Tab-separated table of C-alpha atoms and ligand atoms in Angstrom:
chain	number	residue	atom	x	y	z
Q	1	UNK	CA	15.710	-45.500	-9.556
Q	2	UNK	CA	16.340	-44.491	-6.132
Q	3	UNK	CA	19.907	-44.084	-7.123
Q	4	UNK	CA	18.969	-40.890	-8.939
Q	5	UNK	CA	16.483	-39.675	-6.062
Q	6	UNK	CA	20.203	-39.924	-3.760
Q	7	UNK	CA	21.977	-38.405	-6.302
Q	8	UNK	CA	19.352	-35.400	-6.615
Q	9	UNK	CA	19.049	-35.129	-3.086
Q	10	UNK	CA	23.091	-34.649	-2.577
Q	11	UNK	CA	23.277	-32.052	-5.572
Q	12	UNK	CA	20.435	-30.242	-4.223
Q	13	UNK	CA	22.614	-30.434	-0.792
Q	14	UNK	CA	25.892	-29.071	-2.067
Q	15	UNK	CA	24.156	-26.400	-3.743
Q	16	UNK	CA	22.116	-25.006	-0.943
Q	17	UNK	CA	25.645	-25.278	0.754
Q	18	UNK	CA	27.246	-22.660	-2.040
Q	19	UNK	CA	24.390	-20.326	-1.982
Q	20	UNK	CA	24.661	-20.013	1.698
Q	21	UNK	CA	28.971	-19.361	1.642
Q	22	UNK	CA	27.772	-17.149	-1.108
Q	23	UNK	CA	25.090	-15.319	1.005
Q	24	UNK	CA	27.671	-15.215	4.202
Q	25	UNK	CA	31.039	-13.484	1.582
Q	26	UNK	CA	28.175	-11.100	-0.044
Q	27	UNK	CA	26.872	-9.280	2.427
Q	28	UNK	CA	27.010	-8.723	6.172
Q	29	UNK	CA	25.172	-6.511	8.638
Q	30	UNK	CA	26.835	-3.317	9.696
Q	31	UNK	CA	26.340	-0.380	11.994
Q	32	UNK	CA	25.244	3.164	10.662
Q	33	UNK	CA	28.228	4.606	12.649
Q	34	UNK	CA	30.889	2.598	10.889
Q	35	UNK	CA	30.429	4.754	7.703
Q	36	UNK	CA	30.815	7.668	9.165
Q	37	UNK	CA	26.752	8.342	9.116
Q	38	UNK	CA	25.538	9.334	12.792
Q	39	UNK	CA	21.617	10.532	13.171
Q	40	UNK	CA	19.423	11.315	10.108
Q	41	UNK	CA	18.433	14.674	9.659
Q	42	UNK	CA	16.147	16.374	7.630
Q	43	UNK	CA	16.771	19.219	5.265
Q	44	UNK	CA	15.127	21.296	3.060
Q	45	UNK	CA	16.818	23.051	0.405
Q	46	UNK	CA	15.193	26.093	-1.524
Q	47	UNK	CA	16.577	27.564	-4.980
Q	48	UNK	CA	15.470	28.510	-8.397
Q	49	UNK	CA	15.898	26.433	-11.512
Q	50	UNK	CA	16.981	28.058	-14.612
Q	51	UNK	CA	16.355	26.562	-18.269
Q	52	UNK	CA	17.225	28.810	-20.873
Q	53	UNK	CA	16.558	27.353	-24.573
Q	54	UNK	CA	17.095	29.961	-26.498
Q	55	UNK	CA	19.831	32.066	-27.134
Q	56	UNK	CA	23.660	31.463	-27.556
Q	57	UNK	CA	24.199	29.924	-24.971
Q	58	UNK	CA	21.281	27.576	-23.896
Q	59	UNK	CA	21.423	25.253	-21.018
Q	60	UNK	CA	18.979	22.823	-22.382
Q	61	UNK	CA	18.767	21.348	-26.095
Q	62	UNK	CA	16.872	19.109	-27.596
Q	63	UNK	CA	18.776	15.829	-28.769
Q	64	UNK	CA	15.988	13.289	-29.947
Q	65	UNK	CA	12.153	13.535	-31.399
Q	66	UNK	CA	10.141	10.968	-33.012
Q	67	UNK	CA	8.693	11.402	-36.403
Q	68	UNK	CA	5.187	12.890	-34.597
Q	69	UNK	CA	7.067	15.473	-31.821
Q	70	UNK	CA	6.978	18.570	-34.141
Q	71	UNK	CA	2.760	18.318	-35.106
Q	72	UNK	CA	2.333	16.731	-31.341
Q	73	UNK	CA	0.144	19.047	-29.210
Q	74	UNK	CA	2.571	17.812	-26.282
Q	75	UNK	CA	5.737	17.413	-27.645
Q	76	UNK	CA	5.188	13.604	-27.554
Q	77	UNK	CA	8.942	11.846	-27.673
Q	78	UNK	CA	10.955	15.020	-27.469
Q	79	UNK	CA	13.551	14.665	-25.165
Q	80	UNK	CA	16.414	17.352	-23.838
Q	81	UNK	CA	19.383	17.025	-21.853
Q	82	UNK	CA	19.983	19.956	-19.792
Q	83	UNK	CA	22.769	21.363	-17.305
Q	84	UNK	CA	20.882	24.103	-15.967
Q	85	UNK	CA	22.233	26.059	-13.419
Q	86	UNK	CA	20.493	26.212	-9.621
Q	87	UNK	CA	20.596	30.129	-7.803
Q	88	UNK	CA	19.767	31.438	-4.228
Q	89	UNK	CA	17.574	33.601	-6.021
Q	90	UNK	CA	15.383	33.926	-8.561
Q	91	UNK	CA	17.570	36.326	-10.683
Q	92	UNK	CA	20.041	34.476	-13.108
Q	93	UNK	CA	22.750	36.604	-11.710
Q	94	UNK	CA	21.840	35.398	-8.237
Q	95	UNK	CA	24.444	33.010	-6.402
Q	96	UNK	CA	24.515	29.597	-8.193
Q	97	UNK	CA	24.563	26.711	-5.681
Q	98	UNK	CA	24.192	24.154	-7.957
Q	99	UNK	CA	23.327	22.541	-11.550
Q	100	UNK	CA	20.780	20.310	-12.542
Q	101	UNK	CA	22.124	17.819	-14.872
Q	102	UNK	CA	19.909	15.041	-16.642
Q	103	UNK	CA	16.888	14.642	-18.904
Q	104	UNK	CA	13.249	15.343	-19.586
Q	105	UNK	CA	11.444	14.284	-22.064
Q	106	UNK	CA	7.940	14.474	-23.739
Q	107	UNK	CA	6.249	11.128	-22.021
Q	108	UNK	CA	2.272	11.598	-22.297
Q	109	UNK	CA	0.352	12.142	-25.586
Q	110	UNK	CA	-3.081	13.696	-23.981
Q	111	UNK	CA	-1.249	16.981	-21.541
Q	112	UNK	CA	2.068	18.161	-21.396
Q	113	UNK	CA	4.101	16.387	-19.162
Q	114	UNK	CA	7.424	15.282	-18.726
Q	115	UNK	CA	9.763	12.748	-17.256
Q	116	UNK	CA	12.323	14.146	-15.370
Q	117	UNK	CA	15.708	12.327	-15.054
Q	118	UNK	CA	18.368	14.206	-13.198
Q	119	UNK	CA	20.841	14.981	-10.787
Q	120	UNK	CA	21.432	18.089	-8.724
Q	121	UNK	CA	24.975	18.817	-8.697
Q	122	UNK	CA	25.390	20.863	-5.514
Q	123	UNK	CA	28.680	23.443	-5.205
Q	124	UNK	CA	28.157	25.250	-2.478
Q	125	UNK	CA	29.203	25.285	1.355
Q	126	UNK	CA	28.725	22.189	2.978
Q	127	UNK	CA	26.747	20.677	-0.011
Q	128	UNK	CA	29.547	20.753	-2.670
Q	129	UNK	CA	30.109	17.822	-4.411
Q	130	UNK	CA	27.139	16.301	-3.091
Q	131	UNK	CA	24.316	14.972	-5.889
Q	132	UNK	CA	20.701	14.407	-5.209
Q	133	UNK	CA	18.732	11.997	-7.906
Q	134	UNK	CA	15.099	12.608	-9.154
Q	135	UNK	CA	13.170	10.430	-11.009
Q	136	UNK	CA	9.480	11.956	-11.773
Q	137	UNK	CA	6.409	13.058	-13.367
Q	138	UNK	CA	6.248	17.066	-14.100
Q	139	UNK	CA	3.414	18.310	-15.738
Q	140	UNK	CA	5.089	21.858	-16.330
Q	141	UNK	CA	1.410	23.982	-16.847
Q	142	UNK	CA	0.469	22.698	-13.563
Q	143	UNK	CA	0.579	25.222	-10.498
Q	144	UNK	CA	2.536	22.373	-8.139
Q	145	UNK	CA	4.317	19.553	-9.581
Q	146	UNK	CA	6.279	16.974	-7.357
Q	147	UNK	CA	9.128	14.258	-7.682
Q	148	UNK	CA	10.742	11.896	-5.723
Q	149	UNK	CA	13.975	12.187	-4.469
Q	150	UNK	CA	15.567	8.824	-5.541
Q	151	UNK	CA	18.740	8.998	-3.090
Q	152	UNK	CA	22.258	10.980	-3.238
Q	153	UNK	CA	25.844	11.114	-2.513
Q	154	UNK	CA	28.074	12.792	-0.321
Q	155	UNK	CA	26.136	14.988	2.969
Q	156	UNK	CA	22.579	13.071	1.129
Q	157	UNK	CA	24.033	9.343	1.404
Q	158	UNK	CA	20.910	7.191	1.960
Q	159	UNK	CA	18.653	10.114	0.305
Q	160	UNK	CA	15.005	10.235	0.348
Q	161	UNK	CA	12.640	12.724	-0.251
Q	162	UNK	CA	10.621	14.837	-2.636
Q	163	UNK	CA	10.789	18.144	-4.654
Q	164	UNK	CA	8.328	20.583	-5.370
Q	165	UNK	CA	8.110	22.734	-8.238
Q	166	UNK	CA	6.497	25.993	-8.826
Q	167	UNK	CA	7.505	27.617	-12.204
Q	168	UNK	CA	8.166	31.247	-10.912
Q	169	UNK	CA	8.367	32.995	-14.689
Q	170	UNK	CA	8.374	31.688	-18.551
Q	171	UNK	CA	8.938	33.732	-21.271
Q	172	UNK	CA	6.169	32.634	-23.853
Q	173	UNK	CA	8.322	33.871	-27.134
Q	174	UNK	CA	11.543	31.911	-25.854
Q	175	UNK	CA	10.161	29.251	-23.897
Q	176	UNK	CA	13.093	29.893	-21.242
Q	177	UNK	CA	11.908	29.275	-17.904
Q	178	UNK	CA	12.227	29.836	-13.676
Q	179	UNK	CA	11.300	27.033	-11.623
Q	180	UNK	CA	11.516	27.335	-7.589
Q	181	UNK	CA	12.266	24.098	-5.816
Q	182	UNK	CA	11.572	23.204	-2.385
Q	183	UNK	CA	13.345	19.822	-1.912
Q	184	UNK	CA	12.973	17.779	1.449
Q	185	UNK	CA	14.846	15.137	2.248
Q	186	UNK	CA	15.850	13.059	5.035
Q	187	UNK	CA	19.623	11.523	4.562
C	1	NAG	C1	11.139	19.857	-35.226
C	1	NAG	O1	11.281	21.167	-34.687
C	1	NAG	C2	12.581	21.406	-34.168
C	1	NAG	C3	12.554	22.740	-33.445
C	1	NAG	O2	11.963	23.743	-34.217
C	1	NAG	C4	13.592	21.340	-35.303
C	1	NAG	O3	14.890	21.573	-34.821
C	1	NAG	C5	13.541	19.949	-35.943
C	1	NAG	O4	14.374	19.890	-37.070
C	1	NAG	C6	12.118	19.609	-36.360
C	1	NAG	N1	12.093	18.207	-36.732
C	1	NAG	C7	11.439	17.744	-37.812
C	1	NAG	C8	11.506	16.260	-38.017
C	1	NAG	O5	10.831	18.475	-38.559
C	2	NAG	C1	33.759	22.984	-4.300
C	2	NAG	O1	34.653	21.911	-4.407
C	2	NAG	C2	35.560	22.035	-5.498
C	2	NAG	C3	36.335	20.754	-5.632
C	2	NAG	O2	36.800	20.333	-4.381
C	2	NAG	C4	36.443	23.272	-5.285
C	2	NAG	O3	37.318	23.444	-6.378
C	2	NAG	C5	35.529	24.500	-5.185
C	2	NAG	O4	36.290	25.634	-4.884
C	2	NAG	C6	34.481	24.308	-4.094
C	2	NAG	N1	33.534	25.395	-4.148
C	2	NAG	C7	33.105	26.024	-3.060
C	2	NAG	C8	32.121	27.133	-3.298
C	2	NAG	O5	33.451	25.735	-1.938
């Protein structure tokens, strides 16, 4: 009997001994400097959101509904993939600084209200080829909607933050929209 208590009680011994080398090769502790990343800063970016769903050239389409989206009074289970492009301005011929590239999709069966799943795909000055990631609730009717920023690469390593969203004009017969952003984040 106490033969198999011993031979527990080295098992158990050697193991803890693996997880620890295992613990010590996985990860270590380093200094912010070492990557390159000196004090945080804040920033807030401002720019208009453009999703056009009509036309010839639309920058969102829908890809997937459920057998109930199309008599839904919320679009319940719709989802579109977009690559809508991001401006200085609110005009679509304004400067583009970025895109927003991802999903949102029909999530709540009582108002309409999407999940947003995205990346901003920034081109411009010191931002270009830097991302941003949202994950979030927007309820598109109402006045102020906000989302977490999830993180980013590039300038936004270590990303966090939030975006608010004001939709600055929607077309009723199209349905294409202009959303102004104010994103802050601290990276
Ligand atoms: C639902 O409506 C969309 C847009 O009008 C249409 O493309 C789609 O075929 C419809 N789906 C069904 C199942 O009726
Ligand atoms: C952004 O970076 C890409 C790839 O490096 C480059 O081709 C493009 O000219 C840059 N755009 C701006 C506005 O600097």
């Amino acid at each position: 009997m106490s033969n198999i208590f011993l031979l527990i009680a080295f098992t158990s011994f050697i193991f803890a001994l693996l997880l620890t080398r295992q613990s010590q090769d996985f990860s270590r502790k380093i200094i912010r400097n070492s990557l390159g990343l000196h004090d945080k800063k804040q920033s807030h970016l401002h720019f208009y959101f453009h999703d056009i769903v009509s036309g010839r050239n639309p920058t969102a389409v829908r890809v997937a509904s459920a057998a109930i989206t199309n008599t839904s009074s919320t679009y319940f289970g719709a989802i579109v993939m977009m690559d809508d492009p991001l401006t200085e301005g609110p005009e679509p011929s304004s400067k583009q600084v970025g895109r927003a590239q991802g999903i949102y999709a029909s999530a709540s069966l009582s108002e309409l209200a999407f999940l947003m799943v995205l990346n901003y795909a920034f081109t411009e000055g010191e931002y270009n080829g830097s991302t941003l990631s949202i994950l979030g609730r927007n309820p598109p009717l109402a006045a102020m909607r906000e989302m977490p920023v999830l993180g980013g690469t590039g300038v936004f390593r270590f990303a966090r933050g939030y975006a608010q969203a004001q939709t600055h004009s929607i077309d009723y017969n199209t349905g294409d929209a202009v959303v102004e952003y104010n994103v802050y984040v601290h990276h």
